PDB file of N, CA and C in Angstrom:
ATOM      1  N   MET L   1     -32.408-102.122 -64.222  1.00 75.00           N
ATOM      2  CA  MET L   1     -32.299-100.697 -63.848  1.00 75.00           C
ATOM      3  C   MET L   1     -32.826-100.487 -62.457  1.00 75.00           C
ATOM      4  N   GLN L   2     -32.062 -99.861 -61.628  1.00 81.00           N
ATOM      5  CA  GLN L   2     -32.537 -99.578 -60.250  1.00 81.00           C
ATOM      6  C   GLN L   2     -33.509 -98.400 -60.219  1.00 81.00           C
ATOM      7  N   GLN L   3     -34.510 -98.557 -59.454  1.00 71.00           N
ATOM      8  CA  GLN L   3     -35.580 -97.480 -59.326  1.00 71.00           C
ATOM      9  C   GLN L   3     -34.945 -96.259 -58.671  1.00 71.00           C
ATOM     10  N   PRO L   4     -35.212 -95.105 -59.263  1.00 62.00           N
ATOM     11  CA  PRO L   4     -34.794 -93.825 -58.618  1.00 62.00           C
ATOM     12  C   PRO L   4     -35.333 -93.695 -57.256  1.00 62.00           C
ATOM     13  N   ILE L   5     -34.596 -93.018 -56.338  1.00 69.00           N
ATOM     14  CA  ILE L   5     -35.047 -92.797 -54.987  1.00 69.00           C
ATOM     15  C   ILE L   5     -35.332 -91.337 -54.702  1.00 69.00           C
ATOM     16  N   ILE L   6     -36.186 -91.065 -53.780  1.00 68.00           N
ATOM     17  CA  ILE L   6     -36.373 -89.690 -53.295  1.00 68.00           C
ATOM     18  C   ILE L   6     -35.147 -89.380 -52.497  1.00 68.00           C
ATOM     19  N   ARG L   7     -34.527 -88.225 -52.755  1.00 74.00           N
ATOM     20  CA  ARG L   7     -33.243 -87.900 -52.123  1.00 74.00           C
ATOM     21  C   ARG L   7     -33.487 -86.923 -50.936  1.00 74.00           C
ATOM     22  N   GLY L   8     -34.689 -86.509 -50.730  1.00 75.00           N
ATOM     23  CA  GLY L   8     -34.931 -85.632 -49.557  1.00 75.00           C
ATOM     24  C   GLY L   8     -36.056 -84.746 -49.830  1.00 75.00           C
ATOM     25  N   LEU L   9     -36.377 -83.856 -48.924  1.00 79.00           N
ATOM     26  CA  LEU L   9     -37.421 -82.918 -49.019  1.00 79.00           C
ATOM     27  C   LEU L   9     -36.906 -81.617 -49.651  1.00 79.00           C
ATOM     28  N   HIS L  10     -37.573 -81.098 -50.674  1.00 84.00           N
ATOM     29  CA  HIS L  10     -37.082 -79.858 -51.348  1.00 84.00           C
ATOM     30  C   HIS L  10     -37.721 -78.651 -50.633  1.00 84.00           C
ATOM     31  N   ALA L  11     -39.026 -78.729 -50.484  1.00 86.00           N
ATOM     32  CA  ALA L  11     -39.727 -77.461 -49.941  1.00 86.00           C
ATOM     33  C   ALA L  11     -40.992 -77.900 -49.197  1.00 86.00           C
ATOM     34  N   VAL L  12     -41.325 -77.057 -48.234  1.00 88.00           N
ATOM     35  CA  VAL L  12     -42.620 -77.127 -47.568  1.00 88.00           C
ATOM     36  C   VAL L  12     -43.351 -75.839 -47.914  1.00 88.00           C
ATOM     37  N   VAL L  13     -44.565 -75.986 -48.449  1.00 86.00           N
ATOM     38  CA  VAL L  13     -45.346 -74.783 -48.842  1.00 86.00           C
ATOM     39  C   VAL L  13     -46.432 -74.589 -47.800  1.00 86.00           C
ATOM     40  N   LEU L  14     -46.506 -73.368 -47.287  1.00 87.00           N
ATOM     41  CA  LEU L  14     -47.472 -73.016 -46.223  1.00 87.00           C
ATOM     42  C   LEU L  14     -48.320 -71.822 -46.735  1.00 87.00           C
ATOM     43  N   PHE L  15     -49.615 -71.988 -46.675  1.00 84.00           N
ATOM     44  CA  PHE L  15     -50.551 -70.874 -46.957  1.00 84.00           C
ATOM     45  C   PHE L  15     -50.777 -70.161 -45.721  1.00 84.00           C
ATOM     46  N   VAL L  16     -50.562 -68.813 -45.695  1.00 87.00           N
ATOM     47  CA  VAL L  16     -50.660 -68.046 -44.536  1.00 87.00           C
ATOM     48  C   VAL L  16     -51.609 -66.816 -44.705  1.00 87.00           C
ATOM     49  N   LYS L  17     -52.149 -66.430 -43.606  1.00 84.00           N
ATOM     50  CA  LYS L  17     -53.060 -65.211 -43.664  1.00 84.00           C
ATOM     51  C   LYS L  17     -52.261 -63.901 -43.600  1.00 84.00           C
ATOM     52  N   ASP L  18     -51.173 -63.919 -42.853  1.00 90.00           N
ATOM     53  CA  ASP L  18     -50.327 -62.709 -42.642  1.00 90.00           C
ATOM     54  C   ASP L  18     -48.934 -62.991 -43.088  1.00 90.00           C
ATOM     55  N   LEU L  19     -48.580 -62.701 -44.358  1.00 93.00           N
ATOM     56  CA  LEU L  19     -47.278 -62.986 -44.879  1.00 93.00           C
ATOM     57  C   LEU L  19     -46.189 -62.256 -44.130  1.00 93.00           C
ATOM     58  N   GLU L  20     -46.320 -61.011 -43.848  1.00 96.00           N
ATOM     59  CA  GLU L  20     -45.261 -60.262 -43.179  1.00 96.00           C
ATOM     60  C   GLU L  20     -44.971 -60.811 -41.775  1.00 96.00           C
ATOM     61  N   LYS L  21     -46.059 -61.141 -41.018  1.00 94.00           N
ATOM     62  CA  LYS L  21     -45.838 -61.725 -39.697  1.00 94.00           C
ATOM     63  C   LYS L  21     -45.071 -63.021 -39.783  1.00 94.00           C
ATOM     64  N   GLN L  22     -45.496 -63.910 -40.713  1.00 94.00           N
ATOM     65  CA  GLN L  22     -44.803 -65.229 -40.806  1.00 94.00           C
ATOM     66  C   GLN L  22     -43.374 -65.060 -41.332  1.00 94.00           C
ATOM     67  N   LYS L  23     -43.189 -64.119 -42.253  1.00 96.00           N
ATOM     68  CA  LYS L  23     -41.810 -63.890 -42.788  1.00 96.00           C
ATOM     69  C   LYS L  23     -40.886 -63.379 -41.612  1.00 96.00           C
ATOM     70  N   ARG L  24     -41.438 -62.483 -40.772  1.00 96.00           N
ATOM     71  CA  ARG L  24     -40.644 -61.986 -39.684  1.00 96.00           C
ATOM     72  C   ARG L  24     -40.229 -63.135 -38.739  1.00 96.00           C
ATOM     73  N   PHE L  25     -41.194 -64.025 -38.436  1.00 95.00           N
ATOM     74  CA  PHE L  25     -40.897 -65.164 -37.573  1.00 95.00           C
ATOM     75  C   PHE L  25     -39.795 -66.035 -38.120  1.00 95.00           C
ATOM     76  N   TYR L  26     -39.952 -66.454 -39.367  1.00 97.00           N
ATOM     77  CA  TYR L  26     -38.916 -67.398 -39.874  1.00 97.00           C
ATOM     78  C   TYR L  26     -37.585 -66.683 -40.137  1.00 97.00           C
ATOM     79  N   ARG L  27     -37.598 -65.397 -40.510  1.00 97.00           N
ATOM     80  CA  ARG L  27     -36.381 -64.671 -40.743  1.00 97.00           C
ATOM     81  C   ARG L  27     -35.744 -64.119 -39.411  1.00 97.00           C
ATOM     82  N   ASP L  28     -36.553 -63.396 -38.642  1.00 96.00           N
ATOM     83  CA  ASP L  28     -35.998 -62.734 -37.449  1.00 96.00           C
ATOM     84  C   ASP L  28     -35.837 -63.631 -36.256  1.00 96.00           C
ATOM     85  N   VAL L  29     -36.721 -64.531 -36.056  1.00 94.00           N
ATOM     86  CA  VAL L  29     -36.665 -65.403 -34.871  1.00 94.00           C
ATOM     87  C   VAL L  29     -35.815 -66.640 -35.123  1.00 94.00           C
ATOM     88  N   LEU L  30     -36.098 -67.277 -36.272  1.00 94.00           N
ATOM     89  CA  LEU L  30     -35.374 -68.553 -36.553  1.00 94.00           C
ATOM     90  C   LEU L  30     -34.093 -68.289 -37.392  1.00 94.00           C
ATOM     91  N   GLY L  31     -34.004 -67.114 -37.902  1.00 96.00           N
ATOM     92  CA  GLY L  31     -32.709 -66.764 -38.633  1.00 96.00           C
ATOM     93  C   GLY L  31     -32.598 -67.343 -40.047  1.00 96.00           C
ATOM     94  N   LEU L  32     -33.713 -67.691 -40.647  1.00 97.00           N
ATOM     95  CA  LEU L  32     -33.677 -68.234 -42.002  1.00 97.00           C
ATOM     96  C   LEU L  32     -33.516 -67.139 -43.025  1.00 97.00           C
ATOM     97  N   GLU L  33     -32.794 -67.396 -44.127  1.00 98.00           N
ATOM     98  CA  GLU L  33     -32.560 -66.416 -45.138  1.00 98.00           C
ATOM     99  C   GLU L  33     -33.674 -66.360 -46.171  1.00 98.00           C
ATOM    100  N   VAL L  34     -34.191 -65.143 -46.407  1.00 98.00           N
ATOM    101  CA  VAL L  34     -35.145 -64.967 -47.451  1.00 98.00           C
ATOM    102  C   VAL L  34     -34.435 -64.946 -48.832  1.00 98.00           C
ATOM    103  N   THR L  35     -34.798 -65.869 -49.673  1.00 97.00           N
ATOM    104  CA  THR L  35     -34.085 -65.957 -50.946  1.00 97.00           C
ATOM    105  C   THR L  35     -34.898 -65.302 -52.061  1.00 97.00           C
ATOM    106  N   TYR L  36     -36.203 -65.164 -51.917  1.00 96.00           N
ATOM    107  CA  TYR L  36     -37.100 -64.510 -52.847  1.00 96.00           C
ATOM    108  C   TYR L  36     -38.343 -64.034 -52.067  1.00 96.00           C
ATOM    109  N   GLU L  37     -38.852 -62.867 -52.500  1.00 95.00           N
ATOM    110  CA  GLU L  37     -40.105 -62.422 -51.946  1.00 95.00           C
ATOM    111  C   GLU L  37     -40.853 -61.517 -52.987  1.00 95.00           C
ATOM    112  N   SER L  38     -42.163 -61.575 -52.798  1.00 94.00           N
ATOM    113  CA  SER L  38     -43.057 -60.728 -53.583  1.00 94.00           C
ATOM    114  C   SER L  38     -44.202 -60.308 -52.689  1.00 94.00           C
ATOM    115  N   ASP L  39     -45.203 -59.659 -53.244  1.00 92.00           N
ATOM    116  CA  ASP L  39     -46.325 -59.182 -52.444  1.00 92.00           C
ATOM    117  C   ASP L  39     -47.139 -60.419 -51.950  1.00 92.00           C
ATOM    118  N   GLN L  40     -47.088 -61.587 -52.602  1.00 90.00           N
ATOM    119  CA  GLN L  40     -47.910 -62.682 -52.213  1.00 90.00           C
ATOM    120  C   GLN L  40     -47.102 -63.903 -51.804  1.00 90.00           C
ATOM    121  N   SER L  41     -45.752 -63.837 -51.736  1.00 91.00           N
ATOM    122  CA  SER L  41     -44.953 -65.000 -51.387  1.00 91.00           C
ATOM    123  C   SER L  41     -43.609 -64.681 -50.823  1.00 91.00           C
ATOM    124  N   ALA L  42     -43.037 -65.619 -50.140  1.00 95.00           N
ATOM    125  CA  ALA L  42     -41.665 -65.527 -49.692  1.00 95.00           C
ATOM    126  C   ALA L  42     -41.065 -66.898 -49.588  1.00 95.00           C
ATOM    127  N   PHE L  43     -39.848 -67.033 -50.009  1.00 95.00           N
ATOM    128  CA  PHE L  43     -39.141 -68.284 -50.011  1.00 95.00           C
ATOM    129  C   PHE L  43     -37.928 -68.141 -49.024  1.00 95.00           C
ATOM    130  N   LEU L  44     -37.828 -69.076 -48.081  1.00 97.00           N
ATOM    131  CA  LEU L  44     -36.744 -69.007 -47.086  1.00 97.00           C
ATOM    132  C   LEU L  44     -35.954 -70.265 -47.128  1.00 97.00           C
ATOM    133  N   LYS L  45     -34.635 -70.149 -47.052  1.00 97.00           N
ATOM    134  CA  LYS L  45     -33.699 -71.288 -46.994  1.00 97.00           C
ATOM    135  C   LYS L  45     -33.676 -71.853 -45.655  1.00 97.00           C
ATOM    136  N   CYS L  46     -33.845 -73.162 -45.552  1.00 94.00           N
ATOM    137  CA  CYS L  46     -33.803 -73.912 -44.291  1.00 94.00           C
ATOM    138  C   CYS L  46     -32.916 -75.080 -44.463  1.00 94.00           C
ATOM    139  N   GLY L  47     -31.602 -74.961 -44.211  1.00 91.00           N
ATOM    140  CA  GLY L  47     -30.675 -76.005 -44.518  1.00 91.00           C
ATOM    141  C   GLY L  47     -30.595 -76.235 -46.004  1.00 91.00           C
ATOM    142  N   GLU L  48     -30.845 -77.401 -46.450  1.00 90.00           N
ATOM    143  CA  GLU L  48     -30.872 -77.663 -47.917  1.00 90.00           C
ATOM    144  C   GLU L  48     -32.267 -77.612 -48.521  1.00 90.00           C
ATOM    145  N   GLN L  49     -33.271 -77.288 -47.648  1.00 92.00           N
ATOM    146  CA  GLN L  49     -34.644 -77.194 -48.044  1.00 92.00           C
ATOM    147  C   GLN L  49     -35.115 -75.783 -48.077  1.00 92.00           C
ATOM    148  N   MET L  50     -36.342 -75.631 -48.615  1.00 92.00           N
ATOM    149  CA  MET L  50     -36.945 -74.273 -48.642  1.00 92.00           C
ATOM    150  C   MET L  50     -38.279 -74.319 -47.915  1.00 92.00           C
ATOM    151  N   ILE L  51     -38.651 -73.180 -47.310  1.00 94.00           N
ATOM    152  CA  ILE L  51     -39.987 -72.969 -46.799  1.00 94.00           C
ATOM    153  C   ILE L  51     -40.621 -71.909 -47.659  1.00 94.00           C
ATOM    154  N   ALA L  52     -41.746 -72.222 -48.294  1.00 92.00           N
ATOM    155  CA  ALA L  52     -42.347 -71.295 -49.220  1.00 92.00           C
ATOM    156  C   ALA L  52     -43.658 -70.810 -48.549  1.00 92.00           C
ATOM    157  N   LEU L  53     -43.806 -69.523 -48.303  1.00 91.00           N
ATOM    158  CA  LEU L  53     -44.960 -68.909 -47.731  1.00 91.00           C
ATOM    159  C   LEU L  53     -45.763 -68.216 -48.829  1.00 91.00           C
ATOM    160  N   PHE L  54     -47.054 -68.539 -48.886  1.00 87.00           N
ATOM    161  CA  PHE L  54     -47.936 -67.918 -49.858  1.00 87.00           C
ATOM    162  C   PHE L  54     -49.173 -67.383 -49.118  1.00 87.00           C
ATOM    163  N   THR L  55     -49.569 -66.144 -49.620  1.00 85.00           N
ATOM    164  CA  THR L  55     -50.839 -65.638 -49.065  1.00 85.00           C
ATOM    165  C   THR L  55     -51.974 -66.396 -49.744  1.00 85.00           C
ATOM    166  N   HIS L  56     -53.126 -66.355 -49.071  1.00 71.00           N
ATOM    167  CA  HIS L  56     -54.278 -67.054 -49.643  1.00 71.00           C
ATOM    168  C   HIS L  56     -55.075 -66.281 -50.680  1.00 71.00           C
ATOM    169  N   GLU L  57     -54.804 -64.905 -50.661  1.00 66.00           N
ATOM    170  CA  GLU L  57     -55.495 -64.048 -51.662  1.00 66.00           C
ATOM    171  C   GLU L  57     -55.062 -64.480 -53.084  1.00 66.00           C
ATOM    172  N   ASN L  58     -56.045 -64.526 -53.929  1.00 57.00           N
ATOM    173  CA  ASN L  58     -55.801 -64.909 -55.373  1.00 57.00           C
ATOM    174  C   ASN L  58     -55.232 -66.248 -55.520  1.00 57.00           C
ATOM    175  N   HIS L  59     -55.372 -67.154 -54.497  1.00 59.00           N
ATOM    176  CA  HIS L  59     -54.882 -68.486 -54.630  1.00 59.00           C
ATOM    177  C   HIS L  59     -55.958 -69.454 -54.138  1.00 59.00           C
ATOM    178  N   PRO L  60     -56.755 -70.028 -55.019  1.00 59.00           N
ATOM    179  CA  PRO L  60     -57.887 -70.828 -54.621  1.00 59.00           C
ATOM    180  C   PRO L  60     -57.553 -71.953 -53.640  1.00 59.00           C
ATOM    181  N   GLU L  61     -56.424 -72.680 -53.874  1.00 58.00           N
ATOM    182  CA  GLU L  61     -56.094 -73.751 -52.982  1.00 58.00           C
ATOM    183  C   GLU L  61     -55.767 -73.275 -51.599  1.00 58.00           C
ATOM    184  N   GLY L  62     -55.025 -72.164 -51.488  1.00 53.00           N
ATOM    185  CA  GLY L  62     -54.683 -71.617 -50.236  1.00 53.00           C
ATOM    186  C   GLY L  62     -55.911 -71.067 -49.479  1.00 53.00           C
ATOM    187  N   ALA L  63     -56.864 -70.446 -50.195  1.00 57.00           N
ATOM    188  CA  ALA L  63     -58.069 -69.947 -49.623  1.00 57.00           C
ATOM    189  C   ALA L  63     -58.833 -71.075 -48.983  1.00 57.00           C
ATOM    190  N   ARG L  64     -58.994 -72.183 -49.720  1.00 58.00           N
ATOM    191  CA  ARG L  64     -59.791 -73.361 -49.165  1.00 58.00           C
ATOM    192  C   ARG L  64     -59.084 -73.878 -47.910  1.00 58.00           C
ATOM    193  N   ARG L  65     -57.760 -73.946 -47.875  1.00 54.00           N
ATOM    194  CA  ARG L  65     -57.103 -74.527 -46.762  1.00 54.00           C
ATOM    195  C   ARG L  65     -57.171 -73.624 -45.532  1.00 54.00           C
ATOM    196  N   LEU L  66     -57.354 -72.382 -45.685  1.00 53.00           N
ATOM    197  CA  LEU L  66     -57.427 -71.468 -44.588  1.00 53.00           C
ATOM    198  C   LEU L  66     -58.841 -71.244 -44.112  1.00 53.00           C
ATOM    199  N   GLU L  67     -59.834 -71.917 -44.690  1.00 61.00           N
ATOM    200  CA  GLU L  67     -61.215 -71.720 -44.299  1.00 61.00           C
ATOM    201  C   GLU L  67     -61.650 -72.651 -43.135  1.00 61.00           C
ATOM    202  N   GLY L  68     -60.697 -73.001 -42.257  1.00 56.00           N
ATOM    203  CA  GLY L  68     -61.006 -73.812 -41.098  1.00 56.00           C
ATOM    204  C   GLY L  68     -60.940 -75.314 -41.391  1.00 56.00           C
ATOM    205  N   ALA L  69     -60.460 -75.692 -42.568  1.00 48.00           N
ATOM    206  CA  ALA L  69     -60.330 -77.136 -42.860  1.00 48.00           C
ATOM    207  C   ALA L  69     -59.255 -77.675 -41.997  1.00 48.00           C
ATOM    208  N   VAL L  70     -59.364 -78.988 -41.725  1.00 43.00           N
ATOM    209  CA  VAL L  70     -58.413 -79.680 -40.888  1.00 43.00           C
ATOM    210  C   VAL L  70     -57.252 -80.208 -41.704  1.00 43.00           C
ATOM    211  N   LYS L  71     -57.272 -80.083 -42.981  1.00 49.00           N
ATOM    212  CA  LYS L  71     -56.214 -80.584 -43.867  1.00 49.00           C
ATOM    213  C   LYS L  71     -54.997 -79.711 -43.748  1.00 49.00           C
ATOM    214  N   GLY L  72     -53.873 -80.260 -44.210  1.00 57.00           N
ATOM    215  CA  GLY L  72     -52.626 -79.481 -44.259  1.00 57.00           C
ATOM    216  C   GLY L  72     -51.690 -79.855 -43.087  1.00 57.00           C
ATOM    217  N   ILE L  73     -50.657 -79.077 -43.007  1.00 66.00           N
ATOM    218  CA  ILE L  73     -49.598 -79.311 -42.037  1.00 66.00           C
ATOM    219  C   ILE L  73     -50.073 -78.695 -40.671  1.00 66.00           C
ATOM    220  N   SER L  74     -49.924 -79.507 -39.680  1.00 57.00           N
ATOM    221  CA  SER L  74     -50.302 -79.000 -38.307  1.00 57.00           C
ATOM    222  C   SER L  74     -49.159 -78.287 -37.661  1.00 57.00           C
ATOM    223  N   HIS L  75     -47.884 -78.683 -37.960  1.00 65.00           N
ATOM    224  CA  HIS L  75     -46.717 -78.018 -37.368  1.00 65.00           C
ATOM    225  C   HIS L  75     -45.493 -78.451 -38.123  1.00 65.00           C
ATOM    226  N   LEU L  76     -44.415 -77.706 -37.897  1.00 72.00           N
ATOM    227  CA  LEU L  76     -43.071 -77.980 -38.509  1.00 72.00           C
ATOM    228  C   LEU L  76     -42.160 -78.333 -37.401  1.00 72.00           C
ATOM    229  N   GLU L  77     -41.230 -79.225 -37.631  1.00 73.00           N
ATOM    230  CA  GLU L  77     -40.168 -79.545 -36.678  1.00 73.00           C
ATOM    231  C   GLU L  77     -38.854 -79.314 -37.370  1.00 73.00           C
ATOM    232  N   PHE L  78     -37.989 -78.549 -36.705  1.00 81.00           N
ATOM    233  CA  PHE L  78     -36.669 -78.293 -37.235  1.00 81.00           C
ATOM    234  C   PHE L  78     -35.627 -79.139 -36.520  1.00 81.00           C
ATOM    235  N   ARG L  79     -34.641 -79.529 -37.271  1.00 81.00           N
ATOM    236  CA  ARG L  79     -33.544 -80.322 -36.684  1.00 81.00           C
ATOM    237  C   ARG L  79     -32.503 -79.359 -36.143  1.00 81.00           C
ATOM    238  N   ILE L  80     -32.183 -79.539 -34.811  1.00 85.00           N
ATOM    239  CA  ILE L  80     -31.172 -78.723 -34.177  1.00 85.00           C
ATOM    240  C   ILE L  80     -30.256 -79.645 -33.399  1.00 85.00           C
ATOM    241  N   LYS L  81     -29.102 -79.107 -32.998  1.00 86.00           N
ATOM    242  CA  LYS L  81     -28.212 -79.891 -32.155  1.00 86.00           C
ATOM    243  C   LYS L  81     -28.851 -79.974 -30.792  1.00 86.00           C
ATOM    244  N   ARG L  82     -28.727 -81.142 -30.150  1.00 86.00           N
ATOM    245  CA  ARG L  82     -29.247 -81.274 -28.806  1.00 86.00           C
ATOM    246  C   ARG L  82     -28.713 -80.257 -27.821  1.00 86.00           C
ATOM    247  N   SER L  83     -27.403 -79.932 -27.989  1.00 88.00           N
ATOM    248  CA  SER L  83     -26.802 -78.913 -27.107  1.00 88.00           C
ATOM    249  C   SER L  83     -27.316 -77.534 -27.297  1.00 88.00           C
ATOM    250  N   ASP L  84     -28.081 -77.247 -28.381  1.00 89.00           N
ATOM    251  CA  ASP L  84     -28.648 -75.949 -28.657  1.00 89.00           C
ATOM    252  C   ASP L  84     -30.066 -75.818 -28.188  1.00 89.00           C
ATOM    253  N   LYS L  85     -30.636 -76.852 -27.587  1.00 88.00           N
ATOM    254  CA  LYS L  85     -32.048 -76.872 -27.228  1.00 88.00           C
ATOM    255  C   LYS L  85     -32.454 -75.688 -26.342  1.00 88.00           C
ATOM    256  N   GLU L  86     -31.705 -75.465 -25.287  1.00 89.00           N
ATOM    257  CA  GLU L  86     -32.120 -74.370 -24.356  1.00 89.00           C
ATOM    258  C   GLU L  86     -32.021 -72.999 -25.047  1.00 89.00           C
ATOM    259  N   TYR L  87     -31.035 -72.814 -25.936  1.00 90.00           N
ATOM    260  CA  TYR L  87     -30.894 -71.557 -26.634  1.00 90.00           C
ATOM    261  C   TYR L  87     -32.160 -71.307 -27.449  1.00 90.00           C
ATOM    262  N   TRP L  88     -32.629 -72.344 -28.215  1.00 89.00           N
ATOM    263  CA  TRP L  88     -33.786 -72.130 -29.088  1.00 89.00           C
ATOM    264  C   TRP L  88     -35.082 -71.945 -28.251  1.00 89.00           C
ATOM    265  N   LEU L  89     -35.163 -72.712 -27.158  1.00 89.00           N
ATOM    266  CA  LEU L  89     -36.365 -72.511 -26.261  1.00 89.00           C
ATOM    267  C   LEU L  89     -36.488 -71.082 -25.784  1.00 89.00           C
ATOM    268  N   GLN L  90     -35.315 -70.544 -25.322  1.00 90.00           N
ATOM    269  CA  GLN L  90     -35.318 -69.199 -24.773  1.00 90.00           C
ATOM    270  C   GLN L  90     -35.575 -68.165 -25.883  1.00 90.00           C
ATOM    271  N   LYS L  91     -34.948 -68.411 -27.028  1.00 90.00           N
ATOM    272  CA  LYS L  91     -35.108 -67.457 -28.189  1.00 90.00           C
ATOM    273  C   LYS L  91     -36.574 -67.358 -28.606  1.00 90.00           C
ATOM    274  N   LEU L  92     -37.299 -68.496 -28.639  1.00 89.00           N
ATOM    275  CA  LEU L  92     -38.686 -68.534 -28.984  1.00 89.00           C
ATOM    276  C   LEU L  92     -39.530 -67.808 -27.875  1.00 89.00           C
ATOM    277  N   ARG L  93     -39.238 -68.090 -26.646  1.00 90.00           N
ATOM    278  CA  ARG L  93     -39.968 -67.411 -25.564  1.00 90.00           C
ATOM    279  C   ARG L  93     -39.698 -65.897 -25.561  1.00 90.00           C
ATOM    280  N   ASP L  94     -38.494 -65.508 -25.759  1.00 92.00           N
ATOM    281  CA  ASP L  94     -38.172 -64.097 -25.790  1.00 92.00           C
ATOM    282  C   ASP L  94     -38.968 -63.384 -26.904  1.00 92.00           C
ATOM    283  N   ALA L  95     -39.192 -64.067 -27.983  1.00 92.00           N
ATOM    284  CA  ALA L  95     -39.910 -63.493 -29.112  1.00 92.00           C
ATOM    285  C   ALA L  95     -41.435 -63.626 -28.938  1.00 92.00           C
ATOM    286  N   GLY L  96     -41.883 -64.184 -27.797  1.00 91.00           N
ATOM    287  CA  GLY L  96     -43.301 -64.271 -27.508  1.00 91.00           C
ATOM    288  C   GLY L  96     -43.991 -65.511 -28.042  1.00 91.00           C
ATOM    289  N   TYR L  97     -43.231 -66.569 -28.406  1.00 87.00           N
ATOM    290  CA  TYR L  97     -43.737 -67.753 -28.910  1.00 87.00           C
ATOM    291  C   TYR L  97     -43.695 -68.858 -27.797  1.00 87.00           C
ATOM    292  N   HIS L  98     -44.508 -69.879 -27.980  1.00 80.00           N
ATOM    293  CA  HIS L  98     -44.562 -70.963 -27.011  1.00 80.00           C
ATOM    294  C   HIS L  98     -43.960 -72.209 -27.660  1.00 80.00           C
ATOM    295  N   ALA L  99     -43.122 -72.881 -26.913  1.00 75.00           N
ATOM    296  CA  ALA L  99     -42.563 -74.150 -27.386  1.00 75.00           C
ATOM    297  C   ALA L  99     -42.761 -75.197 -26.245  1.00 75.00           C
ATOM    298  N   TYR L 100     -43.198 -76.345 -26.613  1.00 69.00           N
ATOM    299  CA  TYR L 100     -43.465 -77.413 -25.656  1.00 69.00           C
ATOM    300  C   TYR L 100     -42.095 -78.005 -25.326  1.00 69.00           C
ATOM    301  N   LYS L 101     -41.584 -77.786 -24.087  1.00 67.00           N
ATOM    302  CA  LYS L 101     -40.245 -78.226 -23.756  1.00 67.00           C
ATOM    303  C   LYS L 101     -40.179 -79.758 -23.839  1.00 67.00           C
ATOM    304  N   ASP L 102     -41.253 -80.487 -23.452  1.00 61.00           N
ATOM    305  CA  ASP L 102     -41.183 -81.932 -23.419  1.00 61.00           C
ATOM    306  C   ASP L 102     -41.042 -82.509 -24.815  1.00 61.00           C
ATOM    307  N   ASN L 103     -41.557 -81.823 -25.815  1.00 56.00           N
ATOM    308  CA  ASN L 103     -41.474 -82.323 -27.194  1.00 56.00           C
ATOM    309  C   ASN L 103     -40.333 -81.722 -27.946  1.00 56.00           C
ATOM    310  N   PHE L 104     -39.676 -80.755 -27.388  1.00 56.00           N
ATOM    311  CA  PHE L 104     -38.656 -79.982 -28.064  1.00 56.00           C
ATOM    312  C   PHE L 104     -37.399 -80.764 -28.218  1.00 56.00           C
TER     313      PHE L 104
END
């Protein structure tokens, strides 16, 4: 019997301090679709994957991760067409965000 393989990434879970601000960024700036939301979470479709945003209130793991610990995800990278690079750089800048052009 062949060992089952991991077929891809299903979701990235991020603990955030300001759910509304993060939801606006992923929805309004990056154009991701919100598929579910509540007072303490939001799930956004990103290709075939999901980005799940959770507030740290009432969530012990999230609270610990937001207390200045160095653990967790440092950044996310999204796959785009090379020909769309300038569009996304400008869209992020227009929305007040910084993107490192050399790494983009």
